[in-house]
Coordinates of C-alpha atoms in Angstrom, one line a residue:
Chain A
M723 CA -8.0 -62.8 -1.4
A724 CA -8.4 -64.7 1.9
A725 CA -9.7 -62.2 4.4
E726 CA -8.6 -62.4 8.0
V727 CA -11.3 -64.0 10.1
K728 CA -12.0 -63.0 13.8
T729 CA -14.8 -62.7 16.2
M730 CA -16.2 -59.2 16.7
R731 CA -16.0 -59.6 20.5
D732 CA -12.3 -60.6 20.5
A733 CA -11.4 -57.6 18.3
M734 CA -13.4 -55.3 20.5
I735 CA -12.3 -56.6 23.8
N736 CA -8.6 -56.5 22.8
K737 CA -9.0 -52.8 22.0
I738 CA -10.9 -52.2 25.3
C739 CA -8.0 -53.9 27.2
Q740 CA -5.5 -51.5 25.6
E741 CA -7.7 -48.5 26.6
M742 CA -8.0 -49.9 30.2
Q743 CA -4.2 -49.9 30.3
K744 CA -4.2 -46.2 29.4
R745 CA -7.2 -45.1 31.4
E746 CA -8.2 -45.6 35.0
N747 CA -11.8 -44.7 34.4
I748 CA -13.0 -47.8 32.6
F749 CA -14.9 -50.7 34.2
F750 CA -15.7 -54.0 32.4
L751 CA -18.6 -56.0 33.8
S752 CA -19.6 -59.5 32.6
A753 CA -22.7 -61.6 33.4
D754 CA -20.7 -64.8 33.6
M755 CA -19.8 -64.5 29.9
G756 CA -16.2 -65.0 28.7
A757 CA -14.1 -64.7 25.7
P758 CA -10.5 -65.7 25.0
T759 CA -9.4 -62.1 25.0
L760 CA -11.3 -61.3 28.2
D761 CA -8.8 -63.3 30.2
E762 CA -6.3 -60.5 29.9
I763 CA -8.7 -58.0 31.3
R764 CA -9.7 -60.4 34.1
T765 CA -6.1 -60.9 35.3
K766 CA -4.7 -57.4 34.6
F767 CA -7.5 -55.3 36.0
K768 CA -8.8 -57.2 38.9
D769 CA -10.3 -54.1 40.5
R770 CA -12.0 -52.9 37.4
F771 CA -13.3 -56.2 36.0
V772 CA -16.4 -57.4 37.8
S773 CA -18.2 -60.6 37.2
V774 CA -21.8 -60.0 38.4
G775 CA -22.7 -63.7 38.0
I776 CA -25.6 -65.0 36.0
A777 CA -27.6 -61.8 36.7
E778 CA -28.3 -59.6 33.8
Q779 CA -30.7 -57.3 35.7
N780 CA -28.0 -56.6 38.2
L781 CA -25.5 -56.2 35.4
I782 CA -27.4 -53.2 34.1
N783 CA -28.1 -51.8 37.6
V784 CA -24.5 -52.0 38.8
S785 CA -23.4 -50.5 35.5
T786 CA -25.8 -47.6 36.0
G787 CA -24.3 -46.8 39.4
L788 CA -20.8 -46.9 38.1
A789 CA -21.7 -44.7 35.1
L790 CA -23.5 -42.2 37.4
E791 CA -20.3 -41.8 39.2
G792 CA -18.5 -41.0 36.0
Y793 CA -17.0 -44.3 34.9
I794 CA -17.0 -45.6 31.3
V795 CA -18.7 -48.9 31.6
Y796 CA -18.8 -52.0 29.3
S797 CA -21.5 -54.4 30.2
Y798 CA -21.0 -57.7 28.6
A799 CA -23.6 -60.6 28.3
I800 CA -25.3 -62.9 25.8
A801 CA -27.5 -60.7 23.6
P802 CA -30.9 -62.2 24.1
F803 CA -30.5 -62.2 27.9
L804 CA -28.9 -58.8 28.0
T805 CA -31.7 -57.2 26.0
M806 CA -34.7 -59.1 27.1
R807 CA -34.1 -60.3 30.7
A808 CA -32.9 -56.8 31.6
Y809 CA -35.1 -54.7 29.2
E810 CA -36.9 -52.8 31.9
Q811 CA -33.6 -52.1 33.7
I812 CA -32.3 -50.7 30.4
K813 CA -35.4 -48.6 29.9
N814 CA -35.5 -47.1 33.4
N815 CA -31.9 -46.9 34.4
V816 CA -30.2 -46.3 31.1
A817 CA -32.5 -44.9 28.4
L818 CA -34.7 -42.9 30.7
M819 CA -32.0 -41.7 33.1
A820 CA -29.8 -40.6 30.1
Q821 CA -32.4 -38.1 29.1
I822 CA -31.6 -36.2 32.3
K823 CA -28.1 -37.2 33.0
R824 CA -26.4 -36.2 29.8
D825 CA -23.0 -37.9 30.2
M826 CA -23.8 -41.5 31.1
N827 CA -21.4 -43.7 29.3
I828 CA -22.7 -47.2 29.4
N829 CA -21.9 -49.6 26.6
L830 CA -24.1 -52.7 26.4
L831 CA -22.2 -55.4 24.6
G832 CA -24.6 -58.2 23.5
V833 CA -22.9 -61.2 22.0
G834 CA -24.6 -63.7 19.8
V835 CA -27.3 -61.7 18.0
G836 CA -29.6 -63.2 15.4
L837 CA -29.1 -66.9 14.9
S838 CA -25.4 -66.9 16.0
Y839 CA -26.2 -69.6 18.6
D840 CA -27.7 -71.7 15.8
M841 CA -27.4 -75.0 17.6
S842 CA -28.7 -73.8 21.0
G843 CA -32.2 -73.2 19.8
P844 CA -34.7 -70.3 20.0
S845 CA -34.0 -69.4 23.7
H846 CA -30.6 -68.3 22.6
H847 CA -31.6 -66.6 19.4
A848 CA -31.9 -62.8 19.4
I849 CA -34.1 -61.9 16.6
E850 CA -36.1 -59.3 18.5
D851 CA -33.3 -57.1 19.7
M852 CA -33.3 -54.6 16.8
S853 CA -37.0 -54.0 17.1
I854 CA -37.1 -53.6 20.9
M855 CA -33.9 -51.7 21.3
R856 CA -34.9 -49.2 18.5
A857 CA -37.9 -48.4 20.6
L858 CA -35.8 -46.9 23.4
P859 CA -35.0 -43.2 23.1
N860 CA -31.5 -41.9 24.1
L861 CA -29.8 -45.2 23.1
I862 CA -27.2 -45.5 20.3
I863 CA -27.5 -48.9 18.5
F864 CA -24.3 -50.2 16.8
S865 CA -24.6 -53.2 14.5
P866 CA -21.3 -54.1 13.0
S867 CA -20.8 -56.4 10.0
D868 CA -17.2 -57.3 10.6
W869 CA -14.5 -57.2 13.4
V870 CA -12.8 -54.1 12.0
L871 CA -16.0 -52.0 12.8
A872 CA -16.3 -53.7 16.2
E873 CA -12.7 -52.6 17.0
K874 CA -13.4 -49.1 15.7
F875 CA -16.4 -48.8 18.0
V876 CA -14.1 -48.6 21.0
D877 CA -12.8 -45.2 20.2
Y878 CA -16.3 -44.0 19.4
S879 CA -17.6 -45.4 22.6
I880 CA -15.1 -43.5 24.7
K881 CA -15.6 -40.3 22.8
I882 CA -19.4 -40.3 22.8
K883 CA -20.6 -40.2 26.4
R884 CA -24.0 -41.7 25.9
P885 CA -25.6 -45.1 26.4
K886 CA -25.0 -47.5 23.5
Y887 CA -26.0 -51.0 22.6
A888 CA -23.5 -53.0 20.5
R889 CA -25.0 -56.1 18.9
L890 CA -22.2 -58.5 18.1
D891 CA -22.3 -61.6 16.1
G892 CA -21.1 -64.8 17.9
K893 CA -19.2 -66.4 15.0
P894 CA -15.9 -65.4 13.5
V895 CA -16.3 -63.3 10.4
P896 CA -14.0 -62.1 7.6
R897 CA -13.0 -58.5 7.5
I898 CA -15.0 -56.3 5.1
Y899 CA -13.5 -53.0 5.9
D900 CA -9.9 -53.2 4.7
G901 CA -9.1 -49.5 4.8
G902 CA -10.5 -48.7 1.4
Q903 CA -13.8 -47.6 2.8
K904 CA -14.5 -44.6 5.0
I905 CA -16.0 -45.5 8.3
D906 CA -18.1 -42.5 9.2
F907 CA -20.1 -42.7 12.5
Q908 CA -21.8 -39.5 11.6
K909 CA -23.4 -41.2 8.7
G910 CA -23.9 -44.6 10.3
F911 CA -23.7 -46.6 7.1
C912 CA -21.3 -47.3 4.2
E913 CA -22.2 -48.0 0.6
L914 CA -19.8 -51.0 0.1
V915 CA -20.7 -51.6 -3.5
A916 CA -22.2 -48.9 -5.8
G917 CA -24.7 -50.6 -8.0
E918 CA -27.5 -50.0 -10.5
K919 CA -31.2 -50.6 -10.2
V920 CA -31.1 -52.8 -7.1
C921 CA -29.5 -52.2 -3.7
L922 CA -29.2 -54.7 -0.9
V923 CA -29.4 -52.8 2.5
A924 CA -28.2 -55.0 5.3
T925 CA -26.8 -55.0 8.8
G926 CA -24.6 -57.3 10.9
V927 CA -23.8 -60.7 9.5
M928 CA -26.3 -60.2 6.7
T929 CA -24.0 -57.7 5.1
Q930 CA -21.5 -60.5 4.6
R931 CA -24.3 -62.4 2.8
A932 CA -25.2 -59.3 0.8
L933 CA -21.7 -59.1 -0.5
E934 CA -21.7 -62.7 -1.6
V935 CA -25.0 -62.1 -3.4
A936 CA -23.6 -59.0 -5.1
G937 CA -20.5 -60.9 -6.2
D938 CA -22.5 -63.6 -7.8
C939 CA -24.9 -61.2 -9.4
L940 CA -22.0 -59.3 -11.0
K941 CA -20.9 -62.5 -12.7
N942 CA -24.3 -62.6 -14.2
G943 CA -24.2 -59.1 -15.4
M944 CA -26.3 -57.6 -12.6
K945 CA -24.5 -54.7 -10.8
V946 CA -26.2 -54.9 -7.5
G947 CA -25.4 -52.3 -4.8
V948 CA -24.6 -53.1 -1.1
L949 CA -25.2 -50.7 1.7
D950 CA -24.1 -51.7 5.2
I951 CA -25.9 -50.0 8.1
F952 CA -23.7 -50.2 11.1
L953 CA -25.4 -47.6 13.2
L954 CA -29.1 -48.3 13.4
K955 CA -29.5 -45.3 15.7
P956 CA -28.9 -42.4 15.1
L957 CA -28.8 -42.8 11.3
N958 CA -28.3 -39.9 9.0
Y959 CA -31.4 -39.9 6.8
D960 CA -30.1 -37.2 4.4
S961 CA -27.0 -39.1 3.5
M962 CA -28.8 -42.4 3.2
Y963 CA -31.4 -40.7 1.0
E964 CA -28.6 -39.5 -1.3
A965 CA -27.2 -43.1 -1.4
L966 CA -30.5 -44.8 -2.2
K967 CA -32.2 -42.4 -4.5
K968 CA -30.4 -43.7 -7.6
Y969 CA -31.9 -47.2 -7.2
E970 CA -35.2 -48.6 -8.4
C971 CA -35.5 -51.3 -5.8
V972 CA -34.2 -51.7 -2.2
I973 CA -34.0 -55.2 -0.7
T974 CA -33.5 -55.1 3.1
M975 CA -31.7 -58.1 4.7
E976 CA -31.7 -58.8 8.4
E977 CA -31.3 -61.8 10.7
G978 CA -34.2 -60.7 12.7
F979 CA -38.0 -60.5 12.6
I980 CA -39.4 -58.5 9.8
N981 CA -42.5 -56.4 10.0
K982 CA -41.7 -55.5 13.7
G983 CA -39.6 -52.4 13.4
G984 CA -36.2 -53.8 12.6
V985 CA -34.1 -52.7 9.6
D986 CA -37.1 -53.1 7.3
G987 CA -39.1 -50.6 9.4
L988 CA -36.1 -48.3 9.5
V989 CA -35.7 -48.2 5.7
S990 CA -39.5 -48.1 5.2
D991 CA -39.7 -45.0 7.4
L992 CA -36.7 -43.4 5.6
L993 CA -38.4 -43.9 2.1
N994 CA -41.6 -42.6 3.5
T995 CA -40.1 -39.6 5.2
K996 CA -38.1 -38.7 2.1
Q997 CA -41.0 -39.6 -0.2
L998 CA -38.7 -41.8 -2.2
D999 CA -40.6 -43.8 -4.8
V1000 CA -38.6 -47.0 -4.7
K1001 CA -39.8 -50.6 -4.6
L1002 CA -39.1 -52.1 -1.2
I1003 CA -38.6 -55.8 -0.5
N1004 CA -38.0 -57.0 3.1
L1005 CA -36.0 -60.2 3.8
G1006 CA -35.8 -61.6 7.3
L1007 CA -37.5 -64.0 9.7
K1008 CA -41.3 -64.4 9.6
D1009 CA -43.5 -64.3 12.7
R1010 CA -42.4 -67.6 14.2
Y1011 CA -39.5 -68.9 16.2
V1012 CA -36.8 -71.1 14.7
F1013 CA -36.8 -74.5 16.4
E1014 CA -35.2 -76.4 13.4
M1015 CA -31.7 -77.8 14.2
G1016 CA -28.8 -77.3 11.9
N1017 CA -26.0 -74.9 11.2
R1018 CA -26.6 -71.3 10.4
N1019 CA -26.5 -71.7 6.6
Y1020 CA -29.1 -74.4 6.9
L1021 CA -31.3 -72.1 9.0
H1022 CA -30.8 -69.4 6.5
K1023 CA -31.9 -71.7 3.7
L1024 CA -35.1 -72.6 5.6
N1025 CA -35.9 -69.0 6.0
Y1026 CA -34.9 -67.9 2.4
L1027 CA -31.9 -65.9 3.6
D1028 CA -29.3 -68.0 1.9
K1029 CA -27.3 -66.8 -1.1
E1030 CA -29.4 -68.6 -3.7
S1031 CA -32.7 -67.5 -2.3
V1032 CA -31.6 -63.8 -2.3
I1033 CA -30.2 -64.1 -5.8
K1034 CA -33.6 -65.4 -6.9
V1035 CA -35.3 -62.3 -5.5
V1036 CA -32.8 -60.0 -7.2
K1037 CA -33.3 -61.8 -10.5
E1038 CA -37.1 -61.3 -10.2
V1039 CA -36.9 -57.6 -9.8
W1040 CA -34.0 -57.0 -12.2
R1041 CA -36.1 -57.3 -15.4
Chain B
M1021 CA -33.4 -24.5 56.8
N1022 CA -31.7 -21.2 56.9
K1023 CA -28.4 -20.5 58.5
E1024 CA -29.8 -19.3 61.9
D1025 CA -31.9 -22.4 62.1
L1026 CA -28.9 -24.6 61.4
I1027 CA -26.8 -23.0 64.2
E1028 CA -29.8 -23.3 66.5
F1029 CA -30.1 -26.9 65.5
E1030 CA -26.5 -27.7 66.2
E1031 CA -26.8 -26.1 69.6
E1032 CA -29.9 -28.2 70.3
C1033 CA -28.1 -31.4 69.2
C1034 CA -25.8 -31.1 72.2
H1035 CA -28.5 -32.6 74.3
E1036 CA -29.9 -36.0 73.5
T1037 CA -33.4 -35.2 74.6
D1038 CA -33.3 -32.1 72.4
V1039 CA -32.4 -34.1 69.4
T1040 CA -35.3 -36.4 70.0
K1041 CA -37.6 -33.5 70.6
L1042 CA -36.5 -31.7 67.4
L1043 CA -36.8 -34.8 65.3
A1044 CA -40.3 -35.5 66.6
E1045 CA -41.4 -32.0 66.0
K1046 CA -40.0 -32.1 62.5
S1047 CA -41.7 -35.4 61.8
A1048 CA -45.1 -33.9 62.9
W1049 CA -44.5 -30.9 60.6
V1050 CA -43.5 -33.1 57.6
R1051 CA -46.6 -35.3 58.2
K1052 CA -48.8 -32.2 58.0
E1053 CA -47.0 -30.8 54.9
T1054 CA -47.3 -34.2 53.2
L1055 CA -51.1 -34.2 53.9
R1056 CA -51.3 -30.7 52.5
I1057 CA -49.7 -31.8 49.3
H1058 CA -52.2 -34.6 49.1
K1059 CA -55.0 -32.1 49.3
T1060 CA -54.0 -30.6 46.0
C1061 CA -52.5 -33.8 44.5
R1062 CA -54.9 -36.7 44.8
E1063 CA -52.6 -39.1 42.9
I1064 CA -49.9 -39.4 45.5
R1065 CA -49.7 -42.7 47.5
I1066 CA -50.4 -41.1 50.8
A1067 CA -50.3 -44.2 53.0
S1068 CA -46.8 -45.1 51.6
C1069 CA -45.7 -41.5 52.2
L1070 CA -46.7 -41.6 55.8
S1071 CA -44.8 -44.6 56.9
D1072 CA -41.3 -43.3 56.0
I1073 CA -41.5 -39.8 57.5
E1074 CA -39.5 -40.4 60.6
I1075 CA -36.8 -42.2 58.5
F1076 CA -36.5 -39.0 56.3
T1077 CA -36.4 -36.6 59.2
V1078 CA -33.8 -38.6 61.1
L1079 CA -31.6 -38.9 57.9
Y1080 CA -31.7 -35.1 57.2
Y1081 CA -32.4 -33.2 60.5
G1082 CA -30.4 -35.8 62.4
K1083 CA -27.5 -35.1 60.0
I1084 CA -27.0 -38.8 59.3
L1085 CA -26.5 -37.8 55.7
N1086 CA -23.5 -35.7 54.9
I1087 CA -24.8 -33.2 52.3
R1088 CA -24.6 -29.7 51.0
P1089 CA -28.0 -28.4 50.0
N1090 CA -26.5 -25.5 48.1
D1091 CA -24.4 -28.0 46.1
P1092 CA -26.6 -31.1 45.7
L1093 CA -24.1 -32.9 43.5
W1094 CA -21.0 -32.2 45.6
G1095 CA -18.7 -35.1 45.1
G1096 CA -18.2 -35.9 48.7
R1097 CA -21.9 -36.2 49.5
D1098 CA -23.6 -39.2 51.0
R1099 CA -25.8 -40.5 48.2
F1100 CA -29.4 -41.4 49.0
I1101 CA -31.8 -43.4 46.7
V1102 CA -35.5 -43.6 47.5
S1103 CA -36.2 -46.8 45.7
K1104 CA -39.8 -46.9 47.0
A1105 CA -40.2 -43.7 45.1
H1106 CA -44.0 -43.7 45.4
G1107 CA -43.4 -42.9 49.1
A1108 CA -41.0 -40.0 48.4
V1109 CA -43.4 -37.1 48.4
S1110 CA -42.9 -36.8 52.1
L1111 CA -39.3 -36.0 51.4
Y1112 CA -40.3 -32.9 49.4
P1113 CA -41.0 -30.8 52.5
V1114 CA -37.7 -31.9 54.1
L1115 CA -35.7 -31.0 51.0
A1116 CA -37.5 -27.7 50.6
D1117 CA -36.8 -26.9 54.3
F1118 CA -33.1 -27.5 53.7
G1119 CA -33.1 -25.2 50.7
F1120 CA -32.7 -27.7 47.9
F1121 CA -35.4 -25.8 46.1
D1122 CA -38.0 -23.1 46.7
R1123 CA -40.6 -24.0 49.3
R1124 CA -43.4 -22.7 47.0
E1125 CA -42.8 -25.7 44.8
L1126 CA -44.7 -27.7 47.4
E1127 CA -47.9 -26.0 46.4
R1128 CA -47.4 -27.0 42.8
V1129 CA -46.9 -30.8 43.1
C1130 CA -48.4 -32.6 40.1
M1131 CA -49.5 -29.4 38.5
E1132 CA -48.7 -28.4 34.9
N1133 CA -45.1 -27.3 34.4
S1134 CA -44.1 -28.5 37.8
I1135 CA -41.2 -31.0 37.9
F1136 CA -42.6 -32.4 41.1
G1137 CA -44.7 -35.4 40.4
S1138 CA -46.3 -38.1 42.6
I1139 CA -43.0 -40.0 41.9
P1140 CA -39.8 -37.9 41.9
D1141 CA -36.9 -38.0 39.4
C1142 CA -33.4 -36.7 39.3
R1143 CA -34.4 -33.4 37.8
I1144 CA -35.3 -32.5 41.3
P1145 CA -32.3 -31.3 43.3
G1146 CA -31.6 -33.9 46.1
F1147 CA -32.7 -36.9 44.1
E1148 CA -30.0 -39.1 42.5
T1149 CA -31.9 -41.4 40.2
I1150 CA -35.3 -42.2 38.6
N1151 CA -37.2 -44.8 40.5
G1152 CA -40.9 -45.7 40.5
S1153 CA -40.4 -49.1 39.0
L1154 CA -39.5 -51.2 42.1
G1155 CA -36.5 -53.3 42.6
H1156 CA -33.9 -51.1 40.8
G1157 CA -32.5 -48.9 43.6
L1158 CA -30.4 -51.4 45.4
G1159 CA -28.6 -52.7 42.3
V1160 CA -27.8 -49.1 41.2
A1161 CA -26.6 -48.4 44.7
C1162 CA -24.2 -51.3 44.5
G1163 CA -22.7 -49.7 41.4
I1164 CA -22.4 -46.4 43.2
A1165 CA -20.9 -48.1 46.3
L1166 CA -18.3 -49.9 44.1
A1167 CA -17.5 -46.6 42.3
L1168 CA -17.0 -44.8 45.6
K1169 CA -14.6 -47.4 46.9
R1170 CA -12.6 -47.6 43.7
S1171 CA -12.3 -43.8 43.5
G1172 CA -11.2 -43.6 47.1
K1173 CA -14.2 -41.6 48.3
N1174 CA -15.3 -42.0 51.8
A1175 CA -18.9 -41.2 51.1
N1176 CA -21.8 -43.5 51.8
I1177 CA -24.7 -44.7 49.7
L1178 CA -28.0 -45.2 51.4
V1179 CA -31.2 -46.7 50.0
L1180 CA -34.7 -46.8 51.2
M1181 CA -36.9 -49.7 50.1
G1182 CA -40.3 -51.0 51.0
D1183 CA -40.8 -54.5 52.3
G1184 CA -43.1 -55.4 49.4
E1185 CA -40.3 -54.4 47.0
L1186 CA -38.3 -57.3 48.4
N1187 CA -40.5 -59.6 46.2
E1188 CA -38.6 -58.3 43.1
G1189 CA -35.9 -60.9 42.1
S1190 CA -33.5 -58.2 41.0
V1191 CA -33.3 -57.1 44.7
W1192 CA -31.8 -60.4 45.7
E1193 CA -29.3 -60.3 42.9
A1194 CA -28.1 -57.0 44.4
I1195 CA -28.2 -58.4 48.0
M1196 CA -25.8 -61.2 47.0
F1197 CA -23.6 -58.8 45.0
A1198 CA -23.3 -56.3 47.9
A1199 CA -22.2 -59.0 50.4
H1200 CA -19.8 -60.6 47.9
H1201 CA -18.1 -57.3 47.2
R1202 CA -18.1 -56.3 50.9
L1203 CA -19.8 -53.0 50.2
D1204 CA -19.7 -51.7 53.7
N1205 CA -20.4 -48.2 52.5
L1206 CA -23.9 -49.3 51.6
L1207 CA -26.7 -48.9 54.1
L1208 CA -30.2 -50.2 53.2
I1209 CA -33.2 -49.1 55.1
I1210 CA -36.4 -51.1 54.8
D1211 CA -39.6 -49.3 55.5
K1212 CA -41.3 -52.4 56.7
N1213 CA -44.9 -51.2 56.7
E1214 CA -46.1 -54.8 56.0
K1215 CA -48.5 -54.0 53.2
S1216 CA -48.1 -54.0 49.4
M1217 CA -50.9 -52.8 47.1
L1218 CA -53.3 -55.7 47.3
D1219 CA -52.9 -57.1 50.9
Y1220 CA -50.6 -57.6 53.8
C1221 CA -47.2 -58.8 52.5
K1222 CA -47.4 -61.9 54.6
N1223 CA -50.6 -63.0 52.7
A1224 CA -48.9 -62.6 49.3
I1225 CA -45.2 -63.6 49.9
D1226 CA -44.3 -64.1 53.5
L1227 CA -40.9 -62.4 54.0
E1228 CA -40.3 -63.7 57.6
P1229 CA -37.9 -64.2 59.1
L1230 CA -36.6 -61.2 57.3
D1231 CA -33.6 -60.4 59.6
E1232 CA -32.5 -64.0 59.4
K1233 CA -32.6 -63.8 55.6
F1234 CA -30.3 -60.8 55.6
K1235 CA -28.0 -62.4 58.1
A1236 CA -27.8 -65.5 56.0
F1237 CA -26.8 -63.4 53.0
N1238 CA -24.0 -62.0 55.2
W1239 CA -25.4 -58.5 55.9
K1240 CA -25.1 -56.7 59.2
T1241 CA -28.7 -56.4 60.4
E1242 CA -30.5 -54.2 62.9
I1243 CA -34.2 -53.8 63.7
V1244 CA -35.9 -50.7 65.0
D1245 CA -39.3 -49.1 65.5
G1246 CA -39.4 -47.0 62.4
H1247 CA -41.5 -44.3 64.1
N1248 CA -39.3 -43.9 67.1
V1249 CA -36.9 -41.1 66.2
R1250 CA -34.5 -41.8 69.0
E1251 CA -34.0 -45.5 68.1
L1252 CA -33.7 -44.6 64.4
Y1253 CA -31.2 -41.8 65.1
Y1254 CA -28.8 -43.9 67.2
T1255 CA -29.0 -47.0 65.1
L1256 CA -28.5 -45.2 61.8
K1257 CA -25.6 -43.2 63.3
K1258 CA -24.0 -46.4 64.5
L1259 CA -24.7 -48.4 61.3
K1260 CA -23.4 -45.6 59.0
E1261 CA -20.1 -45.6 60.9
D1262 CA -19.7 -49.4 60.8
R1263 CA -17.1 -50.3 58.1
D1264 CA -16.1 -53.8 58.7
G1265 CA -16.7 -55.5 55.4
Q1266 CA -20.4 -56.1 55.4
P1267 CA -23.2 -54.2 53.8
K1268 CA -25.8 -53.0 56.4
V1269 CA -29.5 -53.2 56.6
L1270 CA -31.8 -51.5 59.0
I1271 CA -35.3 -53.0 59.2
A1272 CA -37.6 -50.3 60.3
N1273 CA -40.9 -51.6 61.5
T1274 CA -43.5 -49.0 60.5
V1275 CA -47.2 -48.6 60.1
K1276 CA -48.5 -47.8 56.6
G1277 CA -50.7 -44.7 56.7
K1278 CA -49.1 -43.7 60.1
G1279 CA -51.1 -40.9 61.7
V1280 CA -54.3 -41.6 59.9
P1281 CA -56.4 -44.3 61.7
R1282 CA -58.6 -45.0 58.7
L1283 CA -55.5 -45.8 56.6
E1284 CA -53.6 -47.6 59.3
A1285 CA -56.5 -50.1 59.7
D1286 CA -57.0 -50.7 56.0
P1287 CA -55.1 -53.6 54.2
L1288 CA -55.8 -51.8 50.9
C1289 CA -54.6 -48.4 52.1
H1290 CA -52.0 -48.2 49.4
I1291 CA -54.5 -47.1 46.8
K1292 CA -56.7 -45.0 49.1
S1293 CA -56.9 -41.3 49.0
L1294 CA -58.2 -38.9 51.6
E1295 CA -61.0 -36.3 51.1
P1296 CA -59.9 -32.7 51.5
H1297 CA -62.2 -32.2 54.5
E1298 CA -60.7 -35.3 56.1
I1299 CA -57.2 -33.9 55.6
D1300 CA -58.2 -30.7 57.4
E1301 CA -59.5 -32.7 60.3
I1302 CA -56.4 -34.9 60.5
I1303 CA -54.1 -31.8 60.3
G1304 CA -56.2 -30.2 63.1
G1305 CA -55.8 -33.3 65.2
L1306 CA -52.0 -33.4 64.6
D1307 CA -51.8 -29.7 65.7
N1308 CA -53.6 -30.5 68.9
G1309 CA -51.4 -33.5 69.5
C1310 CA -48.3 -31.3 69.1
R1311 CA -49.6 -28.7 71.6
S1312 CA -50.3 -31.3 74.3

């Protein structure tokens, strides 16, 4: 079945545009970052679309001011610049302030996480964002694996009046959620494939890879589970424990640094907190930047995140 | 201030000389109260808190700010962000005097279970945001200014910054933004006390000509003596009412450590504390000055 392919940002921005039509209390701010679907917002809502220029720090600060006055704000920029150029603005004016001001609705939309900007090199890669954003209290972290989730986020973002960071992939992705699965923001994850013995726990675009791996493994008689974490924070530990306890081995997959508090750290803490005796293997990027040129699949191959490399790891633990 | 004081104050304000006199008296009182707080809380940046006192008294007692102390978050209020939050302890006595909180809180600054620290946050009635890290206030103010305009509110947003704070790049992002969006409900006051932590500002990053910089960025610019309450009062009043498409800045020339000769003369006064016996002597001197 050919799945419909779209970018997460286009799906999300389309839905935001519909909401802006219905509601007067939404602002959309961009740090000189566009999208095909953004043009509609730019032309239709001239007084509520603001281009702050190439100025991520001011993007966060202006968004804060608008949110303090009760507006729902979407703050849109390239992920590495949004999270790292403006990190202290996010700490002080978003995370810190939200502990006192309980209804600040700022939604940071970071586009191009992980190695999305494969050809642009390491300045444009965002492989630290999960680790550093997880460090901030009072911040919800959304990490969708397909455009359906990205679209669903918009309702959630309006309903939950708290700061959020949505980490969006830059490339078009096929849909994973076709209506057959329950998208539960209370849980924060979805067990896409129920398996035996081994479970792949992934987030973002790596969930797409995990599904490919599980598909191939099944052909070889290995029924591998796939669990997609789309809300890195808050995550329901109890439900996740229930989902993982039937497995003997958990393999985490992320397009980010490992051993620095990303998905690997999250799952490790869960297993530790719940005293779950499961073998844990962490796949991701080692402690070095990726200068190598080539498309994303090539970069995955170099870093053992391609389908074949992951299948090899599964085969080793399956025995 | 209680109700009787307010009525009295309004009567006094009928006469220009009386306004000036009242503002000068209040400034002297706030200076003493701030020094008293320093006696129990050694951690406050006393020199920074002494340069902005006249600015605070004029904003509040001069009724530049349209506020309701019994309803600090009233929607129509003028918002005020103290971006140089390390210099905001001298605002505590003013807010207490206006009834934003109990005056006894002034005796508990920096103590266990107090919400009043050497740097304030928005748990304290009268404070809008959390500052302390420099360079954030003006950008947040731009967002507030934009929100006020879009929601049709006539209120103003005022910001107090130090001159050293202008070294932060994020400030200039906000300066450009405010002018581009014609945020004429935004009024920035610069407490230009000429010193940052390590030295005179001019020896680190020379900001001059500061007024020309703002003019070049399309801001309406005024300069006053930041300890002259009369000048401050009339210029702030005029600037606040100006709504002709430009954001506005008042450069207030001040003296860091104002009122304490030892601090005034010290380029490193930012990090200097005063001894309790010294504070008593200074307060005594200020009392004598008031009587004469």
